[in-house]
Structures are given as structure tokens and as C-alpha cells.
Amino acid sequence: MKVIVCNTYDELSMEAAKIMAATIKEKPDGVLGLATGSTPIGMYDNLIEMYKKGELDFGNIKTFNLDEYYPLSADNDQSYHYFMNKQLFSQINVKEENIHILDGLAENPEKECEDFEKLIDENGGIDIQVLGIGQNGHIGFNEPDEKLYANTHLTDLTENTIKANSRFFEKESDVPTKALTMGMGTILKSKKIIILANGKAKHKVVSELVQPMITTNNPATFLNAHADVTLICDKEAFEG
Ligand code: GLP
């Protein structure tokens, strides 16, 4: 795993945006795997800036998002659909039909997950996947457990995640207890992966991630089995 340690969040956001931009320029009809959470917001801001300056074109880019709460409608302001529209899609020229986010109200979640998985393959696979990391090491919503799932699936959120994500909701009881998420295999099939981590709260899981080992107690460590992963973090996440 390549590691880039930055002094500030702004620097981290620029490093991540540069890698994304290089991929988009190299393959203007490529497939981006995108993430939510607070960490990638700065990177999205930089990409929007580059687009506005005419440096980037998203006209033929396809996107697949990692996860979505379940059950939650796309127009709910806590949904990841809503987040992505607000933070990125509404400000660039990506085509509506090229945006793929799991349907948080899918009547048949199993079929929704299967179709999503197929669609990624039909589009030639993900060229670059952006990841954040949960305080417990989750990527997407692949939570620490005895078993991890390979494919896109419906999952229960852990107490830790519900608590950590409650900051975006009015009260903790409003946080959905389930989510649809790409599986570990879906993520690991991506050709290139960048994982972003910012702040002291991520230090424990980041220090495990940079060890040459894999454990289901910290799902992000599975990235150590991938040939092209870059961790971009700030000093606090790296050093504690
Ligand atoms: C959520 C998302 C993850 C994200 C995590 C970290 O749980 N499902 O994909 O990585 O939040 O969020 P933050 O970047 O706000 O710490």
C-alpha cells in the first residue's frame, strides 16, 4: 500500500483530487466508484473547481456509489443519493443516466444488489474507487464481523457506526439500522483504490491498516491484498 501523509485536510483533499483527475483525464469514459461521509467532501470541492475551470469533463464518466441507507428514500436529506447530488453531481456535467446509487427503498433488496453488481461488470468494472474509513475500520458498510461478504448486500449497521453517523441526524434513533453496500469483493475488484482518512478518531484503524496483515475485525485491512491502493491521510490519522 502506498501511503501519502499530509499536513492538513486541504492538502489531503488536493492529493486525492489530483489522483482522481488523472484517472478521469486518462479515461474520459471511465467508471468512478464514489463514497460519502465527511472526508471526501474537500476532494469533491476540488474536482468541482477543476470542472469549472474547464480542466475536467464528466460528460462520459459513469459513477457507482458504495452504499446507501436502508430503508431511506433518495429524496430524504440524509440519504447518500441526496448527499451525492448536493456535494458533487449537481455541480458537474455528469449525465443522470450514468449515475448509479443503490435504491434505499428497493422492494427486493437482493435483486437490487445483484443488478448493481451486474451493472458494474457490464460497464467494464470500476477504474478508481474512493473510500473513507469508519472509526471501526468499515469500508462502505462492511462492518467488522466474523464473516465479511463478497458481493453487494443488505447489512445491519453496528452500534458504533450508528453512533458515529448520528451526528448527521437529528437524533440517534433516526439513523437507519441497515444499509445496502458493495461487498468486499466488489471493492477489491476495482482497478485502483484510494482510501482517505482524516483526524485522530481514525488513528487506531489507520495504524492497523498500514500493518502487513488482514483481519475481519478491521475490514479495511483487506486492502492489503490489492495491488494498487493509496492511503491518503493527515498526520493526526497517521500518528495519533
Ligand atoms: C459512513 C460511510 C462510509 C464512510 C464513513 C466515514 O459510514 N458508509 O463509506 O467511509 O461513513 O465517514 P467520515 O468520512 O464522515 O468519517
PDB file of N, CA, C and O in Angstrom, residues 167-237:
ATOM      1  N   ARG A 167     -24.329  11.961  14.077  1.00  0.00           N
ATOM      2  CA  ARG A 167     -24.053  13.400  14.033  1.00  0.00           C
ATOM      3  C   ARG A 167     -24.717  14.075  12.837  1.00  0.00           C
ATOM      4  O   ARG A 167     -24.922  15.274  12.831  1.00  0.00           O
ATOM      5  N   PHE A 168     -25.049  13.290  11.832  1.00  0.00           N
ATOM      6  CA  PHE A 168     -25.706  13.876  10.654  1.00  0.00           C
ATOM      7  C   PHE A 168     -27.235  13.887  10.795  1.00  0.00           C
ATOM      8  O   PHE A 168     -27.927  14.458   9.972  1.00  0.00           O
ATOM      9  N   PHE A 169     -27.749  13.206  11.814  1.00  0.00           N
ATOM     10  CA  PHE A 169     -29.197  13.098  12.003  1.00  0.00           C
ATOM     11  C   PHE A 169     -29.624  13.934  13.200  1.00  0.00           C
ATOM     12  O   PHE A 169     -28.791  14.289  14.039  1.00  0.00           O
ATOM     13  N   GLU A 170     -30.929  14.171  13.297  1.00  0.00           N
ATOM     14  CA  GLU A 170     -31.437  14.960  14.424  1.00  0.00           C
ATOM     15  C   GLU A 170     -31.224  14.215  15.731  1.00  0.00           C
ATOM     16  O   GLU A 170     -30.763  14.764  16.716  1.00  0.00           O
ATOM     17  N   LYS A 171     -31.583  12.923  15.731  1.00  0.00           N
ATOM     18  CA  LYS A 171     -31.330  12.108  16.918  1.00  0.00           C
ATOM     19  C   LYS A 171     -30.897  10.687  16.509  1.00  0.00           C
ATOM     20  O   LYS A 171     -31.181  10.264  15.386  1.00  0.00           O
ATOM     21  N   GLU A 172     -30.231  10.015  17.471  1.00  0.00           N
ATOM     22  CA  GLU A 172     -29.652   8.713  17.140  1.00  0.00           C
ATOM     23  C   GLU A 172     -30.692   7.720  16.626  1.00  0.00           C
ATOM     24  O   GLU A 172     -30.409   6.903  15.744  1.00  0.00           O
ATOM     25  N   SER A 173     -31.912   7.815  17.189  1.00  0.00           N
ATOM     26  CA  SER A 173     -32.947   6.856  16.785  1.00  0.00           C
ATOM     27  C   SER A 173     -33.416   7.077  15.340  1.00  0.00           C
ATOM     28  O   SER A 173     -34.118   6.252  14.779  1.00  0.00           O
ATOM     29  N   ASP A 174     -33.007   8.186  14.728  1.00  0.00           N
ATOM     30  CA  ASP A 174     -33.364   8.435  13.314  1.00  0.00           C
ATOM     31  C   ASP A 174     -32.414   7.712  12.346  1.00  0.00           C
ATOM     32  O   ASP A 174     -32.701   7.610  11.160  1.00  0.00           O
ATOM     33  N   VAL A 175     -31.264   7.260  12.846  1.00  0.00           N
ATOM     34  CA  VAL A 175     -30.287   6.620  11.946  1.00  0.00           C
ATOM     35  C   VAL A 175     -30.826   5.243  11.537  1.00  0.00           C
ATOM     36  O   VAL A 175     -31.151   4.437  12.415  1.00  0.00           O
ATOM     37  N   PRO A 176     -30.930   4.966  10.219  1.00  0.00           N
ATOM     38  CA  PRO A 176     -31.384   3.632   9.812  1.00  0.00           C
ATOM     39  C   PRO A 176     -30.449   2.562  10.385  1.00  0.00           C
ATOM     40  O   PRO A 176     -29.253   2.824  10.580  1.00  0.00           O
ATOM     41  N   THR A 177     -30.977   1.388  10.650  1.00  0.00           N
ATOM     42  CA  THR A 177     -30.146   0.335  11.260  1.00  0.00           C
ATOM     43  C   THR A 177     -29.582  -0.616  10.205  1.00  0.00           C
ATOM     44  O   THR A 177     -28.838  -1.522  10.518  1.00  0.00           O
ATOM     45  N   LYS A 178     -29.988  -0.384   8.965  1.00  0.00           N
ATOM     46  CA  LYS A 178     -29.498  -1.246   7.873  1.00  0.00           C
ATOM     47  C   LYS A 178     -28.989  -0.401   6.709  1.00  0.00           C
ATOM     48  O   LYS A 178     -29.311   0.792   6.616  1.00  0.00           O
ATOM     49  N   ALA A 179     -28.255  -1.059   5.825  1.00  0.00           N
ATOM     50  CA  ALA A 179     -27.779  -0.375   4.614  1.00  0.00           C
ATOM     51  C   ALA A 179     -27.526  -1.391   3.513  1.00  0.00           C
ATOM     52  O   ALA A 179     -27.331  -2.582   3.783  1.00  0.00           O
ATOM     53  N   LEU A 180     -27.552  -0.899   2.281  1.00  0.00           N
ATOM     54  CA  LEU A 180     -27.113  -1.696   1.132  1.00  0.00           C
ATOM     55  C   LEU A 180     -25.681  -1.259   0.862  1.00  0.00           C
ATOM     56  O   LEU A 180     -25.385  -0.056   0.893  1.00  0.00           O
ATOM     57  N   THR A 181     -24.803  -2.204   0.642  1.00  0.00           N
ATOM     58  CA  THR A 181     -23.396  -1.827   0.424  1.00  0.00           C
ATOM     59  C   THR A 181     -22.700  -2.751  -0.565  1.00  0.00           C
ATOM     60  O   THR A 181     -23.010  -3.940  -0.635  1.00  0.00           O
ATOM     61  N   MET A 182     -21.778  -2.182  -1.329  1.00  0.00           N
ATOM     62  CA  MET A 182     -20.872  -3.035  -2.104  1.00  0.00           C
ATOM     63  C   MET A 182     -20.217  -3.988  -1.117  1.00  0.00           C
ATOM     64  O   MET A 182     -19.962  -3.619   0.036  1.00  0.00           O
ATOM     65  N   GLY A 183     -19.906  -5.196  -1.566  1.00  0.00           N
ATOM     66  CA  GLY A 183     -19.213  -6.149  -0.695  1.00  0.00           C
ATOM     67  C   GLY A 183     -17.710  -5.974  -0.788  1.00  0.00           C
ATOM     68  O   GLY A 183     -17.210  -5.134  -1.552  1.00  0.00           O
ATOM     69  N   MET A 184     -16.987  -6.768  -0.020  1.00  0.00           N
ATOM     70  CA  MET A 184     -15.525  -6.664  -0.022  1.00  0.00           C
ATOM     71  C   MET A 184     -14.956  -7.017  -1.396  1.00  0.00           C
ATOM     72  O   MET A 184     -14.018  -6.390  -1.878  1.00  0.00           O
ATOM     73  N   GLY A 185     -15.571  -8.038  -2.033  1.00  0.00           N
ATOM     74  CA  GLY A 185     -15.108  -8.458  -3.365  1.00  0.00           C
ATOM     75  C   GLY A 185     -15.383  -7.380  -4.401  1.00  0.00           C
ATOM     76  O   GLY A 185     -14.562  -7.152  -5.299  1.00  0.00           O
ATOM     77  N   THR A 186     -16.560  -6.741  -4.279  1.00  0.00           N
ATOM     78  CA  THR A 186     -16.917  -5.669  -5.226  1.00  0.00           C
ATOM     79  C   THR A 186     -15.846  -4.582  -5.159  1.00  0.00           C
ATOM     80  O   THR A 186     -15.363  -4.090  -6.180  1.00  0.00           O
ATOM     81  N   ILE A 187     -15.486  -4.209  -3.949  1.00  0.00           N
ATOM     82  CA  ILE A 187     -14.492  -3.143  -3.752  1.00  0.00           C
ATOM     83  C   ILE A 187     -13.121  -3.591  -4.272  1.00  0.00           C
ATOM     84  O   ILE A 187     -12.449  -2.867  -5.004  1.00  0.00           O
ATOM     85  N   LEU A 188     -12.755  -4.816  -3.915  1.00  0.00           N
ATOM     86  CA  LEU A 188     -11.404  -5.292  -4.272  1.00  0.00           C
ATOM     87  C   LEU A 188     -11.235  -5.565  -5.764  1.00  0.00           C
ATOM     88  O   LEU A 188     -10.111  -5.685  -6.259  1.00  0.00           O
ATOM     89  N   LYS A 189     -12.364  -5.652  -6.495  1.00  0.00           N
ATOM     90  CA  LYS A 189     -12.271  -5.832  -7.953  1.00  0.00           C
ATOM     91  C   LYS A 189     -11.909  -4.528  -8.674  1.00  0.00           C
ATOM     92  O   LYS A 189     -11.567  -4.536  -9.850  1.00  0.00           O
ATOM     93  N   SER A 190     -12.022  -3.393  -7.966  1.00  0.00           N
ATOM     94  CA  SER A 190     -11.707  -2.096  -8.582  1.00  0.00           C
ATOM     95  C   SER A 190     -10.245  -2.101  -9.014  1.00  0.00           C
ATOM     96  O   SER A 190      -9.389  -2.661  -8.324  1.00  0.00           O
ATOM     97  N   LYS A 191      -9.982  -1.435 -10.159  1.00  0.00           N
ATOM     98  CA  LYS A 191      -8.606  -1.485 -10.676  1.00  0.00           C
ATOM     99  C   LYS A 191      -7.647  -0.701  -9.786  1.00  0.00           C
ATOM    100  O   LYS A 191      -6.496  -1.071  -9.602  1.00  0.00           O
ATOM    101  N   LYS A 192      -8.154   0.399  -9.244  1.00  0.00           N
ATOM    102  CA  LYS A 192      -7.305   1.253  -8.408  1.00  0.00           C
ATOM    103  C   LYS A 192      -8.187   1.722  -7.237  1.00  0.00           C
ATOM    104  O   LYS A 192      -9.382   1.967  -7.426  1.00  0.00           O
ATOM    105  N   ILE A 193      -7.587   1.881  -6.061  1.00  0.00           N
ATOM    106  CA  ILE A 193      -8.360   2.305  -4.882  1.00  0.00           C
ATOM    107  C   ILE A 193      -7.616   3.422  -4.158  1.00  0.00           C
ATOM    108  O   ILE A 193      -6.384   3.336  -3.976  1.00  0.00           O
ATOM    109  N   ILE A 194      -8.337   4.464  -3.766  1.00  0.00           N
ATOM    110  CA  ILE A 194      -7.740   5.422  -2.831  1.00  0.00           C
ATOM    111  C   ILE A 194      -8.604   5.428  -1.576  1.00  0.00           C
ATOM    112  O   ILE A 194      -9.836   5.378  -1.648  1.00  0.00           O
ATOM    113  N   ILE A 195      -7.955   5.444  -0.423  1.00  0.00           N
ATOM    114  CA  ILE A 195      -8.696   5.469   0.843  1.00  0.00           C
ATOM    115  C   ILE A 195      -8.248   6.707   1.630  1.00  0.00           C
ATOM    116  O   ILE A 195      -7.047   6.947   1.786  1.00  0.00           O
ATOM    117  N   LEU A 196      -9.223   7.476   2.064  1.00  0.00           N
ATOM    118  CA  LEU A 196      -8.944   8.751   2.732  1.00  0.00           C
ATOM    119  C   LEU A 196      -9.272   8.651   4.215  1.00  0.00           C
ATOM    120  O   LEU A 196     -10.328   8.128   4.589  1.00  0.00           O
ATOM    121  N   ALA A 197      -8.376   9.179   5.048  1.00  0.00           N
ATOM    122  CA  ALA A 197      -8.631   9.154   6.492  1.00  0.00           C
ATOM    123  C   ALA A 197      -8.123  10.445   7.107  1.00  0.00           C
ATOM    124  O   ALA A 197      -6.987  10.862   6.858  1.00  0.00           O
ATOM    125  N   ASN A 198      -8.976  11.069   7.891  1.00  0.00           N
ATOM    126  CA  ASN A 198      -8.640  12.371   8.459  1.00  0.00           C
ATOM    127  C   ASN A 198      -8.988  12.397   9.954  1.00  0.00           C
ATOM    128  O   ASN A 198     -10.077  11.985  10.341  1.00  0.00           O
ATOM    129  N   GLY A 199      -8.039  12.887  10.755  1.00  0.00           N
ATOM    130  CA  GLY A 199      -8.345  13.122  12.176  1.00  0.00           C
ATOM    131  C   GLY A 199      -7.986  11.966  13.102  1.00  0.00           C
ATOM    132  O   GLY A 199      -7.880  10.815  12.690  1.00  0.00           O
ATOM    133  N   LYS A 200      -7.804  12.346  14.386  1.00  0.00           N
ATOM    134  CA  LYS A 200      -7.379  11.406  15.448  1.00  0.00           C
ATOM    135  C   LYS A 200      -8.299  10.197  15.589  1.00  0.00           C
ATOM    136  O   LYS A 200      -7.850   9.105  15.899  1.00  0.00           O
ATOM    137  N   ALA A 201      -9.599  10.415  15.389  1.00  0.00           N
ATOM    138  CA  ALA A 201     -10.571   9.336  15.604  1.00  0.00           C
ATOM    139  C   ALA A 201     -10.316   8.147  14.670  1.00  0.00           C
ATOM    140  O   ALA A 201     -10.790   7.040  14.914  1.00  0.00           O
ATOM    141  N   LYS A 202      -9.527   8.395  13.601  1.00  0.00           N
ATOM    142  CA  LYS A 202      -9.244   7.313  12.639  1.00  0.00           C
ATOM    143  C   LYS A 202      -7.878   6.668  12.896  1.00  0.00           C
ATOM    144  O   LYS A 202      -7.491   5.748  12.184  1.00  0.00           O
ATOM    145  N   HIS A 203      -7.142   7.195  13.893  1.00  0.00           N
ATOM    146  CA  HIS A 203      -5.764   6.718  14.089  1.00  0.00           C
ATOM    147  C   HIS A 203      -5.679   5.212  14.353  1.00  0.00           C
ATOM    148  O   HIS A 203      -4.851   4.519  13.759  1.00  0.00           O
ATOM    149  N   LYS A 204      -6.526   4.719  15.234  1.00  0.00           N
ATOM    150  CA  LYS A 204      -6.436   3.288  15.600  1.00  0.00           C
ATOM    151  C   LYS A 204      -6.591   2.407  14.351  1.00  0.00           C
ATOM    152  O   LYS A 204      -5.763   1.536  14.095  1.00  0.00           O
ATOM    153  N   VAL A 205      -7.635   2.667  13.585  1.00  0.00           N
ATOM    154  CA  VAL A 205      -7.871   1.800  12.415  1.00  0.00           C
ATOM    155  C   VAL A 205      -6.827   2.021  11.320  1.00  0.00           C
ATOM    156  O   VAL A 205      -6.455   1.080  10.619  1.00  0.00           O
ATOM    157  N   VAL A 206      -6.323   3.255  11.216  1.00  0.00           N
ATOM    158  CA  VAL A 206      -5.282   3.524  10.211  1.00  0.00           C
ATOM    159  C   VAL A 206      -3.981   2.817  10.606  1.00  0.00           C
ATOM    160  O   VAL A 206      -3.296   2.234   9.764  1.00  0.00           O
ATOM    161  N   SER A 207      -3.660   2.808  11.902  1.00  0.00           N
ATOM    162  CA  SER A 207      -2.413   2.149  12.325  1.00  0.00           C
ATOM    163  C   SER A 207      -2.489   0.638  12.070  1.00  0.00           C
ATOM    164  O   SER A 207      -1.468   0.008  11.788  1.00  0.00           O
ATOM    165  N   GLU A 208      -3.685   0.075  12.120  1.00  0.00           N
ATOM    166  CA  GLU A 208      -3.838  -1.354  11.784  1.00  0.00           C
ATOM    167  C   GLU A 208      -3.715  -1.562  10.269  1.00  0.00           C
ATOM    168  O   GLU A 208      -3.110  -2.524   9.809  1.00  0.00           O
ATOM    169  N   LEU A 209      -4.310  -0.621   9.542  1.00  0.00           N
ATOM    170  CA  LEU A 209      -4.330  -0.719   8.078  1.00  0.00           C
ATOM    171  C   LEU A 209      -2.929  -0.725   7.467  1.00  0.00           C
ATOM    172  O   LEU A 209      -2.698  -1.378   6.443  1.00  0.00           O
ATOM    173  N   VAL A 210      -2.000  -0.007   8.081  1.00  0.00           N
ATOM    174  CA  VAL A 210      -0.649   0.066   7.499  1.00  0.00           C
ATOM    175  C   VAL A 210       0.243  -1.110   7.923  1.00  0.00           C
ATOM    176  O   VAL A 210       1.395  -1.198   7.500  1.00  0.00           O
ATOM    177  N   GLN A 211      -0.297  -2.023   8.733  1.00  0.00           N
ATOM    178  CA  GLN A 211       0.443  -3.249   9.049  1.00  0.00           C
ATOM    179  C   GLN A 211       0.221  -4.248   7.908  1.00  0.00           C
ATOM    180  O   GLN A 211      -0.879  -4.272   7.347  1.00  0.00           O
ATOM    181  N   PRO A 212       1.229  -5.075   7.620  1.00  0.00           N
ATOM    182  CA  PRO A 212       1.020  -6.052   6.542  1.00  0.00           C
ATOM    183  C   PRO A 212       0.199  -7.247   7.024  1.00  0.00           C
ATOM    184  O   PRO A 212       0.698  -8.364   7.167  1.00  0.00           O
ATOM    185  N   MET A 213      -1.051  -7.021   7.342  1.00  0.00           N
ATOM    186  CA  MET A 213      -1.924  -8.121   7.798  1.00  0.00           C
ATOM    187  C   MET A 213      -3.368  -7.825   7.419  1.00  0.00           C
ATOM    188  O   MET A 213      -3.711  -6.708   7.043  1.00  0.00           O
ATOM    189  N   ILE A 214      -4.183  -8.871   7.548  1.00  0.00           N
ATOM    190  CA  ILE A 214      -5.600  -8.771   7.200  1.00  0.00           C
ATOM    191  C   ILE A 214      -6.419  -9.349   8.343  1.00  0.00           C
ATOM    192  O   ILE A 214      -6.088 -10.411   8.867  1.00  0.00           O
ATOM    193  N   THR A 215      -7.467  -8.630   8.768  1.00  0.00           N
ATOM    194  CA  THR A 215      -8.353  -9.169   9.798  1.00  0.00           C
ATOM    195  C   THR A 215      -9.785  -8.700   9.543  1.00  0.00           C
ATOM    196  O   THR A 215      -9.990  -7.532   9.182  1.00  0.00           O
ATOM    197  N   THR A 216     -10.738  -9.598   9.764  1.00  0.00           N
ATOM    198  CA  THR A 216     -12.147  -9.213   9.575  1.00  0.00           C
ATOM    199  C   THR A 216     -12.578  -8.238  10.675  1.00  0.00           C
ATOM    200  O   THR A 216     -13.631  -7.641  10.581  1.00  0.00           O
ATOM    201  N   ASN A 217     -11.746  -8.088  11.730  1.00  0.00           N
ATOM    202  CA  ASN A 217     -12.058  -7.106  12.779  1.00  0.00           C
ATOM    203  C   ASN A 217     -11.857  -5.676  12.287  1.00  0.00           C
ATOM    204  O   ASN A 217     -12.311  -4.727  12.929  1.00  0.00           O
ATOM    205  N   ASN A 218     -11.115  -5.535  11.188  1.00  0.00           N
ATOM    206  CA  ASN A 218     -10.908  -4.226  10.563  1.00  0.00           C
ATOM    207  C   ASN A 218     -10.970  -4.447   9.047  1.00  0.00           C
ATOM    208  O   ASN A 218      -9.949  -4.697   8.406  1.00  0.00           O
ATOM    209  N   PRO A 219     -12.181  -4.391   8.484  1.00  0.00           N
ATOM    210  CA  PRO A 219     -12.353  -4.750   7.068  1.00  0.00           C
ATOM    211  C   PRO A 219     -11.423  -3.999   6.121  1.00  0.00           C
ATOM    212  O   PRO A 219     -11.007  -4.544   5.093  1.00  0.00           O
ATOM    213  N   ALA A 220     -11.044  -2.772   6.462  1.00  0.00           N
ATOM    214  CA  ALA A 220     -10.160  -2.006   5.575  1.00  0.00           C
ATOM    215  C   ALA A 220      -8.817  -2.715   5.364  1.00  0.00           C
ATOM    216  O   ALA A 220      -8.169  -2.528   4.330  1.00  0.00           O
ATOM    217  N   THR A 221      -8.396  -3.541   6.320  1.00  0.00           N
ATOM    218  CA  THR A 221      -7.095  -4.222   6.178  1.00  0.00           C
ATOM    219  C   THR A 221      -7.066  -5.149   4.956  1.00  0.00           C
ATOM    220  O   THR A 221      -5.996  -5.503   4.478  1.00  0.00           O
ATOM    221  N   PHE A 222      -8.251  -5.549   4.448  1.00  0.00           N
ATOM    222  CA  PHE A 222      -8.299  -6.397   3.243  1.00  0.00           C
ATOM    223  C   PHE A 222      -7.702  -5.677   2.034  1.00  0.00           C
ATOM    224  O   PHE A 222      -7.351  -6.317   1.053  1.00  0.00           O
ATOM    225  N   LEU A 223      -7.593  -4.374   2.133  1.00  0.00           N
ATOM    226  CA  LEU A 223      -6.984  -3.615   1.033  1.00  0.00           C
ATOM    227  C   LEU A 223      -5.519  -4.003   0.871  1.00  0.00           C
ATOM    228  O   LEU A 223      -4.918  -3.779  -0.176  1.00  0.00           O
ATOM    229  N   ASN A 224      -4.938  -4.594   1.917  1.00  0.00           N
ATOM    230  CA  ASN A 224      -3.555  -5.067   1.824  1.00  0.00           C
ATOM    231  C   ASN A 224      -3.409  -6.209   0.819  1.00  0.00           C
ATOM    232  O   ASN A 224      -2.289  -6.580   0.468  1.00  0.00           O
ATOM    233  N   ALA A 225      -4.540  -6.773   0.373  1.00  0.00           N
ATOM    234  CA  ALA A 225      -4.482  -7.849  -0.627  1.00  0.00           C
ATOM    235  C   ALA A 225      -4.629  -7.306  -2.046  1.00  0.00           C
ATOM    236  O   ALA A 225      -4.697  -8.070  -2.999  1.00  0.00           O
ATOM    237  N   HIS A 226      -4.709  -5.984  -2.182  1.00  0.00           N
ATOM    238  CA  HIS A 226      -4.898  -5.365  -3.503  1.00  0.00           C
ATOM    239  C   HIS A 226      -3.586  -4.739  -3.973  1.00  0.00           C
ATOM    240  O   HIS A 226      -2.828  -4.201  -3.166  1.00  0.00           O
ATOM    241  N   ALA A 227      -3.356  -4.781  -5.295  1.00  0.00           N
ATOM    242  CA  ALA A 227      -2.054  -4.339  -5.818  1.00  0.00           C
ATOM    243  C   ALA A 227      -1.927  -2.827  -5.997  1.00  0.00           C
ATOM    244  O   ALA A 227      -0.821  -2.314  -6.143  1.00  0.00           O
ATOM    245  N   ASP A 228      -3.048  -2.108  -6.023  1.00  0.00           N
ATOM    246  CA  ASP A 228      -2.944  -0.666  -6.317  1.00  0.00           C
ATOM    247  C   ASP A 228      -3.834   0.162  -5.381  1.00  0.00           C
ATOM    248  O   ASP A 228      -4.902   0.632  -5.768  1.00  0.00           O
ATOM    249  N   VAL A 229      -3.362   0.294  -4.148  1.00  0.00           N
ATOM    250  CA  VAL A 229      -4.110   1.059  -3.144  1.00  0.00           C
ATOM    251  C   VAL A 229      -3.241   2.207  -2.641  1.00  0.00           C
ATOM    252  O   VAL A 229      -2.060   2.008  -2.350  1.00  0.00           O
ATOM    253  N   THR A 230      -3.825   3.389  -2.541  1.00  0.00           N
ATOM    254  CA  THR A 230      -3.114   4.525  -1.936  1.00  0.00           C
ATOM    255  C   THR A 230      -3.920   5.033  -0.751  1.00  0.00           C
ATOM    256  O   THR A 230      -5.096   5.370  -0.892  1.00  0.00           O
ATOM    257  N   LEU A 231      -3.278   5.051   0.403  1.00  0.00           N
ATOM    258  CA  LEU A 231      -3.883   5.653   1.595  1.00  0.00           C
ATOM    259  C   LEU A 231      -3.458   7.113   1.632  1.00  0.00           C
ATOM    260  O   LEU A 231      -2.259   7.416   1.590  1.00  0.00           O
ATOM    261  N   ILE A 232      -4.424   8.006   1.673  1.00  0.00           N
ATOM    262  CA  ILE A 232      -4.118   9.434   1.788  1.00  0.00           C
ATOM    263  C   ILE A 232      -4.691   9.888   3.124  1.00  0.00           C
ATOM    264  O   ILE A 232      -5.908   9.840   3.338  1.00  0.00           O
ATOM    265  N   CYS A 233      -3.815  10.266   4.053  1.00  0.00           N
ATOM    266  CA  CYS A 233      -4.320  10.612   5.378  1.00  0.00           C
ATOM    267  C   CYS A 233      -3.604  11.846   5.904  1.00  0.00           C
ATOM    268  O   CYS A 233      -2.576  12.270   5.364  1.00  0.00           O
ATOM    269  N   ASP A 234      -4.149  12.429   6.961  1.00  0.00           N
ATOM    270  CA  ASP A 234      -3.459  13.548   7.582  1.00  0.00           C
ATOM    271  C   ASP A 234      -2.587  13.010   8.718  1.00  0.00           C
ATOM    272  O   ASP A 234      -2.666  11.816   9.069  1.00  0.00           O
ATOM    273  N   LYS A 235      -1.760  13.901   9.290  1.00  0.00           N
ATOM    274  CA  LYS A 235      -0.814  13.492  10.328  1.00  0.00           C
ATOM    275  C   LYS A 235      -1.532  12.911  11.540  1.00  0.00           C
ATOM    276  O   LYS A 235      -1.056  11.967  12.172  1.00  0.00           O
ATOM    277  N   GLU A 236      -2.695  13.496  11.878  1.00  0.00           N
ATOM    278  CA  GLU A 236      -3.416  13.032  13.067  1.00  0.00           C
ATOM    279  C   GLU A 236      -3.918  11.608  12.908  1.00  0.00           C
ATOM    280  O   GLU A 236      -3.880  10.824  13.852  1.00  0.00           O
ATOM    281  N   ALA A 237      -4.391  11.285  11.717  1.00  0.00           N
ATOM    282  CA  ALA A 237      -4.857   9.909  11.484  1.00  0.00           C
ATOM    283  C   ALA A 237      -3.663   8.954  11.467  1.00  0.00           C
ATOM    284  O   ALA A 237      -3.739   7.822  11.944  1.00  0.00           O
TER     285      ALA A 237
END
